[in-house]
Amino acid sequence: MTALLEVRDLHASYGTTRVLHGLSFGVLEGGVTTLLGGNGAGKTTTLRALCGMVLRTGEITFAGRSIAHLSTEDIARLGIAHVPDGRGTFVRLTVEENLELGAITRRDRNAIAQDVERVFGYFPILQKRRGQQAGTLSGGEQQMLAIGRALMLQPRLMLLDEPSFGLAPRLVRELFGILAALNKSEGVSLLVVEQNAALALDLADQAYLVETGRIVFSGAAREIREDEKIRRSYLGY
Amino acid sequence: MELFLQQTLAGLATGTIYACIALAIVMTYQAIGHLNFAQGEMAMFSTFIAWQLIQWGTPYWIAFLATVAVSFAGGVLIERIVLRPIQHAPVLSHVAVFIGLLAILNSLAGFIWDFNVKPFPTPFGTAPLLGNGFIDAHQAGMIAITLLLLAFLYGFFRFTRVGLAMRAAAHDPVSARLVGIRVGWMTALGWGMAAAIGAIAGMMIAPIVFLEPNMMLGVLLYGFAGAVLGGLSSPVGAVIGGLIVGVVENLAGTFIPVIGGELKFTIALVIIVAVLVMKPQGLLGRPVLHRV
Ligand SMILES: Nc1ncnc2c1ncn2[C@@H]1O[C@H](COP(=O)(O)OP(=O)(O)OP(=O)(O)O)[C@@H](O)[C@H]1O
Ligand SMILES: [Mg+2]
């Protein structure tokens, strides 16, 4: 498998505060990579840096092309859909308008309509709420909407920032099932940031552990899952 | 009673102009978070362009459309050239730029076309309408044009993808970028549209207040009052606010003897202050619906 996303020596800062100190990692074409780490490790910042939402330096290559100097909107247009921390819901617009916005850069109207139905297939609750102001959705519904909106881009790569955050356990399992299905059947590559390591390691093929802006451990997800010592010392389960 | 009705209708007619200016102000405010004090002077300058075209023998409606198009382009250019470089600058920088823009447009218009008051044609005529002359043809035309404009804008924002993208960019620029919307261009587009709306308002009010570089001073004040009254975050509120201000202005001027013609300006200020004190979010500028 070839690399879809390659990151080398990524640094990022908020104003004068340096937060990332040279991260290198990658996502394979059709693969799932997870970034694990505790609060304040720099996971959210890493995703923001990839999308040009914070000041960053380093090499970022997507599908063989450097995106380190592109604007956030141009990176999205290349097919990188970011489900951000906080979900990025357009709270004053309807559920349906939120989904349409996910496809705002596409021109194929008929396919867009089909994709809306496809998203409703994955998340039937969104269909029921289609005319409702998105800000009134529950946290879980907003998470589904955020993933649905990302799908509307027909992305090659999805960046997911703690998709399990604030969801009931049953919903979390369902959501990760859908993510696995998207990856398998639609070939969308995933970069998943999680605190729930067990869950993320089940989904991923590669894993990186982030601590205070550095990668302290990396390897195949399966090995980490099976290595009790690593689990105990780094992941705490 | 008849006088009351007549003054209400007349107030509605001028109210449409305030509504347009209020709408232009709110659109800009939603896009960049600042009040454009130069909105009135931009409209005035547009009206001079229309006047010049008509002087050169251009038929009215062609001059009208050309002015709308030129104003749109002018609005886009002002955003790209003047506002974009200072987009992250503090409020005071924006105030300074808007006042500068106001002064430049004002003196430029005076320099090119002089400060003498000029008549401006109406395409509708001034014949009294509705038999006993409740309102005249121009006032009716003003109302009709504004309604057309509002219907067009409603359709644009409600049903087109560009309109949706503009709303998204105004509400949540960060998320808008993440779905690939070029937020900067949406802002420029909003400026173009605000300038075009202002141009229409200018061309409609010019036959009444006559054309001169300071013609929009009062209108801008009333437009602000309408925008504040409606709530700066609500385009619909701005329109309703503008209409209310128009009616209140006219009725107060007619029926409260002290106010008469001279003190009418004060009404706009009274409205602005009263709203800011009693209901700062305005009539329709309700806070976003949030789950609690
Ligand atoms: N907007 C900001 N301005 C300044 N510092 C910030 C900002 N956002 C995050 N930081 C700092 O950057 C560091 C990394 O934060 P980040 O949000 O990337 O962590 P995280 O791994 O996503 O944590 P969590 O699991 O809690 O979401 C933290 O020390 C945080 O305080
Ligand atoms: Mg985070």
CSV table of N, CA and C in Angstrom, one decimal, chain A residues 11-115:
chain,number,residue,atom,x,y,z
A,11,HIS,N,5.7,21.1,12.8
A,11,HIS,CA,5.7,22.0,14.0
A,11,HIS,C,4.5,22.9,13.9
A,12,ALA,N,3.9,23.3,15.0
A,12,ALA,CA,2.8,24.2,15.0
A,12,ALA,C,2.8,25.0,16.3
A,13,SER,N,2.3,26.2,16.2
A,13,SER,CA,2.2,27.1,17.4
A,13,SER,C,1.0,28.0,17.3
A,14,TYR,N,0.5,28.3,18.5
A,14,TYR,CA,-0.5,29.3,18.7
A,14,TYR,C,0.2,30.6,19.1
A,15,GLY,N,0.2,31.6,18.2
A,15,GLY,CA,1.0,32.8,18.5
A,15,GLY,C,2.4,32.4,18.8
A,16,THR,N,2.9,32.7,20.0
A,16,THR,CA,4.3,32.4,20.3
A,16,THR,C,4.4,31.0,21.1
A,17,THR,N,3.3,30.4,21.4
A,17,THR,CA,3.3,29.2,22.1
A,17,THR,C,3.5,28.0,21.1
A,18,ARG,N,4.7,27.3,21.2
A,18,ARG,CA,4.9,26.2,20.4
A,18,ARG,C,4.2,25.0,21.0
A,19,VAL,N,3.4,24.3,20.1
A,19,VAL,CA,2.6,23.2,20.6
A,19,VAL,C,3.1,21.8,20.0
A,20,LEU,N,3.4,21.8,18.7
A,20,LEU,CA,3.9,20.6,18.1
A,20,LEU,C,5.4,20.8,17.8
A,21,HIS,N,6.1,19.7,18.2
A,21,HIS,CA,7.6,19.8,18.1
A,21,HIS,C,8.1,18.7,17.1
A,22,GLY,N,7.7,18.7,15.9
A,22,GLY,CA,8.2,17.8,14.9
A,22,GLY,C,7.6,16.4,14.9
A,23,LEU,N,6.4,16.3,14.4
A,23,LEU,CA,5.7,15.1,14.3
A,23,LEU,C,5.9,14.5,12.9
A,24,SER,N,6.1,13.2,12.8
A,24,SER,CA,6.1,12.5,11.5
A,24,SER,C,5.2,11.3,11.6
A,25,PHE,N,4.3,11.2,10.6
A,25,PHE,CA,3.4,10.1,10.6
A,25,PHE,C,2.7,10.0,9.2
A,26,GLY,N,1.9,9.0,9.0
A,26,GLY,CA,1.3,8.9,7.7
A,26,GLY,C,0.0,8.2,7.7
A,27,VAL,N,-0.8,8.2,6.6
A,27,VAL,CA,-2.0,7.5,6.5
A,27,VAL,C,-1.9,6.7,5.1
A,28,LEU,N,-2.1,5.4,5.1
A,28,LEU,CA,-2.0,4.7,3.9
A,28,LEU,C,-3.2,4.9,3.0
A,29,GLU,N,-3.1,4.7,1.7
A,29,GLU,CA,-4.2,4.8,0.8
A,29,GLU,C,-5.2,3.7,1.2
A,30,GLY,N,-6.4,4.1,1.6
A,30,GLY,CA,-7.4,3.1,2.0
A,30,GLY,C,-7.2,2.6,3.5
A,31,GLY,N,-6.2,3.2,4.2
A,31,GLY,CA,-5.9,2.8,5.5
A,31,GLY,C,-6.6,3.6,6.6
A,32,VAL,N,-6.4,3.2,7.9
A,32,VAL,CA,-6.8,4.0,9.0
A,32,VAL,C,-5.7,4.2,10.0
A,33,THR,N,-5.4,5.4,10.3
A,33,THR,CA,-4.3,5.7,11.2
A,33,THR,C,-5.0,6.4,12.4
A,34,THR,N,-4.5,6.0,13.6
A,34,THR,CA,-5.0,6.7,14.8
A,34,THR,C,-3.9,7.5,15.5
A,35,LEU,N,-4.3,8.6,16.0
A,35,LEU,CA,-3.4,9.4,16.9
A,35,LEU,C,-4.0,9.3,18.3
A,36,LEU,N,-3.2,8.7,19.2
A,36,LEU,CA,-3.7,8.6,20.6
A,36,LEU,C,-3.0,9.5,21.5
A,37,GLY,N,-3.5,9.8,22.6
A,37,GLY,CA,-2.8,10.7,23.6
A,37,GLY,C,-3.8,11.4,24.5
A,38,GLY,N,-3.3,11.8,25.7
A,38,GLY,CA,-4.1,12.4,26.7
A,38,GLY,C,-4.5,13.8,26.4
A,39,ASN,N,-5.1,14.5,27.4
A,39,ASN,CA,-5.6,15.9,27.2
A,39,ASN,C,-4.4,16.8,27.0
A,40,GLY,N,-4.5,17.6,26.0
A,40,GLY,CA,-3.4,18.6,25.8
A,40,GLY,C,-2.2,18.1,25.1
A,41,ALA,N,-2.3,16.9,24.6
A,41,ALA,CA,-1.1,16.3,23.9
A,41,ALA,C,-0.8,16.9,22.6
A,42,GLY,N,-1.8,17.5,22.0
A,42,GLY,CA,-1.5,18.2,20.7
A,42,GLY,C,-2.2,17.5,19.5
A,43,LYS,N,-3.2,16.6,19.8
A,43,LYS,CA,-3.9,15.9,18.8
A,43,LYS,C,-4.8,16.8,17.9
A,44,THR,N,-5.6,17.6,18.6
A,44,THR,CA,-6.4,18.5,17.8
A,44,THR,C,-5.6,19.5,17.0
A,45,THR,N,-4.5,20.0,17.6
A,45,THR,CA,-3.6,20.9,17.0
A,45,THR,C,-3.0,20.2,15.7
A,46,THR,N,-2.7,18.9,15.8
A,46,THR,CA,-2.1,18.2,14.6
A,46,THR,C,-3.1,18.3,13.5
A,47,LEU,N,-4.4,18.0,13.7
A,47,LEU,CA,-5.4,18.0,12.7
A,47,LEU,C,-5.5,19.4,12.1
A,48,ARG,N,-5.5,20.4,13.1
A,48,ARG,CA,-5.6,21.8,12.6
A,48,ARG,C,-4.5,22.2,11.7
A,49,ALA,N,-3.3,21.7,12.1
A,49,ALA,CA,-2.1,22.0,11.3
A,49,ALA,C,-2.2,21.4,9.9
A,50,LEU,N,-2.7,20.2,9.8
A,50,LEU,CA,-2.8,19.6,8.5
A,50,LEU,C,-3.7,20.4,7.6
A,51,CYS,N,-4.7,21.0,8.2
A,51,CYS,CA,-5.7,21.8,7.4
A,51,CYS,C,-5.4,23.3,7.3
A,52,GLY,N,-4.2,23.7,7.8
A,52,GLY,CA,-3.8,25.1,7.7
A,52,GLY,C,-4.7,26.0,8.5
A,53,MET,N,-5.1,25.5,9.7
A,53,MET,CA,-5.9,26.3,10.6
A,53,MET,C,-5.1,27.0,11.7
A,54,VAL,N,-3.8,26.5,11.8
A,54,VAL,CA,-2.9,27.1,12.7
A,54,VAL,C,-1.6,27.3,12.0
A,55,LEU,N,-0.7,28.2,12.5
A,55,LEU,CA,0.6,28.3,11.9
A,55,LEU,C,1.4,27.0,12.0
A,56,ARG,N,1.9,26.6,10.8
A,56,ARG,CA,2.7,25.3,10.9
A,56,ARG,C,3.8,25.3,9.9
A,57,THR,N,4.9,24.5,10.2
A,57,THR,CA,5.9,24.3,9.3
A,57,THR,C,6.2,22.8,9.2
A,58,GLY,N,6.8,22.3,8.2
A,58,GLY,CA,7.1,20.9,8.0
A,58,GLY,C,6.5,20.5,6.6
A,59,GLU,N,6.8,19.2,6.3
A,59,GLU,CA,6.3,18.7,5.0
A,59,GLU,C,5.0,18.0,5.2
A,60,ILE,N,4.0,18.3,4.4
A,60,ILE,CA,2.8,17.6,4.4
A,60,ILE,C,2.5,17.3,2.9
A,61,THR,N,2.4,16.0,2.6
A,61,THR,CA,2.2,15.6,1.3
A,61,THR,C,0.9,14.8,1.2
A,62,PHE,N,0.0,15.2,0.3
A,62,PHE,CA,-1.3,14.5,0.2
A,62,PHE,C,-1.4,14.0,-1.3
A,63,ALA,N,-1.5,12.7,-1.5
A,63,ALA,CA,-1.6,12.1,-2.8
A,63,ALA,C,-0.5,12.6,-3.7
A,64,GLY,N,0.7,12.7,-3.1
A,64,GLY,CA,1.9,13.0,-3.8
A,64,GLY,C,2.1,14.5,-4.0
A,65,ARG,N,1.3,15.3,-3.4
A,65,ARG,CA,1.4,16.8,-3.7
A,65,ARG,C,1.5,17.5,-2.4
A,66,SER,N,2.4,18.5,-2.3
A,66,SER,CA,2.6,19.2,-1.0
A,66,SER,C,1.4,20.1,-0.8
A,67,ILE,N,0.9,20.0,0.5
A,67,ILE,CA,-0.2,20.9,0.8
A,67,ILE,C,0.1,21.8,2.0
A,68,ALA,N,1.5,21.9,2.3
A,68,ALA,CA,1.9,22.6,3.4
A,68,ALA,C,1.7,24.1,3.3
A,69,HIS,N,1.5,24.6,2.1
A,69,HIS,CA,1.3,26.0,1.9
A,69,HIS,C,-0.1,26.4,1.4
A,70,LEU,N,-1.0,25.4,1.3
A,70,LEU,CA,-2.3,25.7,0.8
A,70,LEU,C,-3.2,26.2,1.9
A,71,SER,N,-4.3,26.9,1.5
A,71,SER,CA,-5.2,27.5,2.5
A,71,SER,C,-6.2,26.4,2.9
A,72,THR,N,-6.9,26.6,4.0
A,72,THR,CA,-7.8,25.6,4.5
A,72,THR,C,-8.8,25.2,3.5
A,73,GLU,N,-9.4,26.2,2.8
A,73,GLU,CA,-10.4,25.8,1.8
A,73,GLU,C,-9.9,25.0,0.6
A,74,ASP,N,-8.6,25.3,0.2
A,74,ASP,CA,-8.1,24.6,-0.9
A,74,ASP,C,-7.7,23.2,-0.5
A,75,ILE,N,-7.4,23.0,0.8
A,75,ILE,CA,-7.1,21.6,1.2
A,75,ILE,C,-8.4,20.8,1.3
A,76,ALA,N,-9.5,21.4,1.7
A,76,ALA,CA,-10.8,20.7,1.7
A,76,ALA,C,-11.1,20.4,0.2
A,77,ARG,N,-10.9,21.3,-0.7
A,77,ARG,CA,-11.2,21.0,-2.1
A,77,ARG,C,-10.4,19.9,-2.7
A,78,LEU,N,-9.3,19.5,-2.1
A,78,LEU,CA,-8.5,18.3,-2.6
A,78,LEU,C,-9.2,17.0,-2.1
A,79,GLY,N,-10.1,17.1,-1.2
A,79,GLY,CA,-10.8,15.9,-0.8
A,79,GLY,C,-10.4,15.5,0.6
A,80,ILE,N,-10.0,16.4,1.5
A,80,ILE,CA,-9.7,16.1,2.9
A,80,ILE,C,-10.9,16.7,3.7
A,81,ALA,N,-11.7,15.9,4.3
A,81,ALA,CA,-12.8,16.3,5.1
A,81,ALA,C,-12.5,16.3,6.5
A,82,HIS,N,-12.5,17.4,7.2
A,82,HIS,CA,-12.2,17.5,8.6
A,82,HIS,C,-13.4,17.6,9.5
A,83,VAL,N,-13.6,16.6,10.3
A,83,VAL,CA,-14.7,16.6,11.3
A,83,VAL,C,-14.0,17.2,12.6
A,84,PRO,N,-14.2,18.5,12.8
A,84,PRO,CA,-13.3,19.1,13.8
A,84,PRO,C,-13.8,18.9,15.3
A,85,ASP,N,-12.9,19.2,16.2
A,85,ASP,CA,-13.2,19.3,17.6
A,85,ASP,C,-14.3,20.3,17.7
A,86,GLY,N,-15.4,19.9,18.4
A,86,GLY,CA,-16.6,20.8,18.5
A,86,GLY,C,-17.6,20.6,17.4
A,87,ARG,N,-17.2,19.8,16.4
A,87,ARG,CA,-18.1,19.3,15.4
A,87,ARG,C,-18.4,20.2,14.2
A,88,GLY,N,-18.1,21.5,14.3
A,88,GLY,CA,-18.2,22.4,13.2
A,88,GLY,C,-19.6,22.5,12.6
A,89,THR,N,-20.6,22.4,13.4
A,89,THR,CA,-22.0,22.5,13.0
A,89,THR,C,-22.3,23.9,12.6
A,90,PHE,N,-23.0,24.1,11.5
A,90,PHE,CA,-23.6,25.4,11.2
A,90,PHE,C,-24.9,25.5,12.0
A,91,VAL,N,-24.8,26.0,13.2
A,91,VAL,CA,-26.0,25.9,14.2
A,91,VAL,C,-27.2,26.6,13.7
A,92,ARG,N,-27.1,27.6,12.9
A,92,ARG,CA,-28.3,28.4,12.6
A,92,ARG,C,-29.0,27.8,11.3
A,93,LEU,N,-28.3,26.9,10.6
A,93,LEU,CA,-28.8,26.4,9.4
A,93,LEU,C,-29.5,25.0,9.7
A,94,THR,N,-30.3,24.6,8.7
A,94,THR,CA,-31.0,23.3,9.0
A,94,THR,C,-30.0,22.1,8.7
A,95,VAL,N,-30.5,21.0,9.2
A,95,VAL,CA,-29.7,19.7,9.0
A,95,VAL,C,-29.4,19.5,7.5
A,96,GLU,N,-30.4,19.7,6.7
A,96,GLU,CA,-30.3,19.5,5.3
A,96,GLU,C,-29.3,20.5,4.7
A,97,GLU,N,-29.4,21.8,5.1
A,97,GLU,CA,-28.4,22.8,4.6
A,97,GLU,C,-27.0,22.4,5.0
A,98,ASN,N,-26.9,21.9,6.2
A,98,ASN,CA,-25.5,21.5,6.7
A,98,ASN,C,-25.0,20.4,5.7
A,99,LEU,N,-25.8,19.5,5.4
A,99,LEU,CA,-25.3,18.4,4.5
A,99,LEU,C,-25.0,19.0,3.1
A,100,GLU,N,-25.9,19.9,2.6
A,100,GLU,CA,-25.6,20.5,1.3
A,100,GLU,C,-24.3,21.3,1.3
A,101,LEU,N,-24.0,21.9,2.5
A,101,LEU,CA,-22.7,22.6,2.6
A,101,LEU,C,-21.5,21.7,2.5
A,102,GLY,N,-21.7,20.5,3.0
A,102,GLY,CA,-20.6,19.5,2.8
A,102,GLY,C,-20.2,19.3,1.4
A,103,ALA,N,-21.2,19.5,0.5
A,103,ALA,CA,-21.0,19.2,-0.9
A,103,ALA,C,-20.9,20.5,-1.7
A,104,ILE,N,-20.6,21.6,-1.0
A,104,ILE,CA,-20.7,22.9,-1.7
A,104,ILE,C,-19.7,23.1,-2.8
A,105,THR,N,-18.6,22.4,-2.8
A,105,THR,CA,-17.6,22.5,-3.8
A,105,THR,C,-17.8,21.6,-5.0
A,106,ARG,N,-18.8,20.7,-4.9
A,106,ARG,CA,-19.1,19.8,-6.0
A,106,ARG,C,-20.0,20.4,-7.0
A,107,ARG,N,-20.0,19.8,-8.2
A,107,ARG,CA,-20.9,20.4,-9.2
A,107,ARG,C,-21.9,19.4,-9.7
A,108,ASP,N,-21.7,18.1,-9.3
A,108,ASP,CA,-22.6,17.0,-9.8
A,108,ASP,C,-23.9,16.9,-9.0
A,109,ARG,N,-24.9,17.7,-9.4
A,109,ARG,CA,-26.1,17.9,-8.6
A,109,ARG,C,-26.8,16.6,-8.3
A,110,ASN,N,-26.9,15.7,-9.3
A,110,ASN,CA,-27.7,14.5,-9.1
A,110,ASN,C,-27.0,13.6,-8.1
A,111,ALA,N,-25.7,13.5,-8.2
A,111,ALA,CA,-24.9,12.7,-7.3
A,111,ALA,C,-25.0,13.2,-5.9
A,112,ILE,N,-25.1,14.5,-5.8
A,112,ILE,CA,-25.2,15.2,-4.5
A,112,ILE,C,-26.5,14.7,-3.8
A,113,ALA,N,-27.6,14.8,-4.5
A,113,ALA,CA,-28.9,14.4,-4.0
A,113,ALA,C,-28.8,12.9,-3.5
A,114,GLN,N,-28.2,12.1,-4.3
A,114,GLN,CA,-28.0,10.7,-4.0
A,114,GLN,C,-27.2,10.5,-2.7
A,115,ASP,N,-26.2,11.3,-2.6
A,115,ASP,CA,-25.3,11.2,-1.4
A,115,ASP,C,-26.1,11.7,-0.1
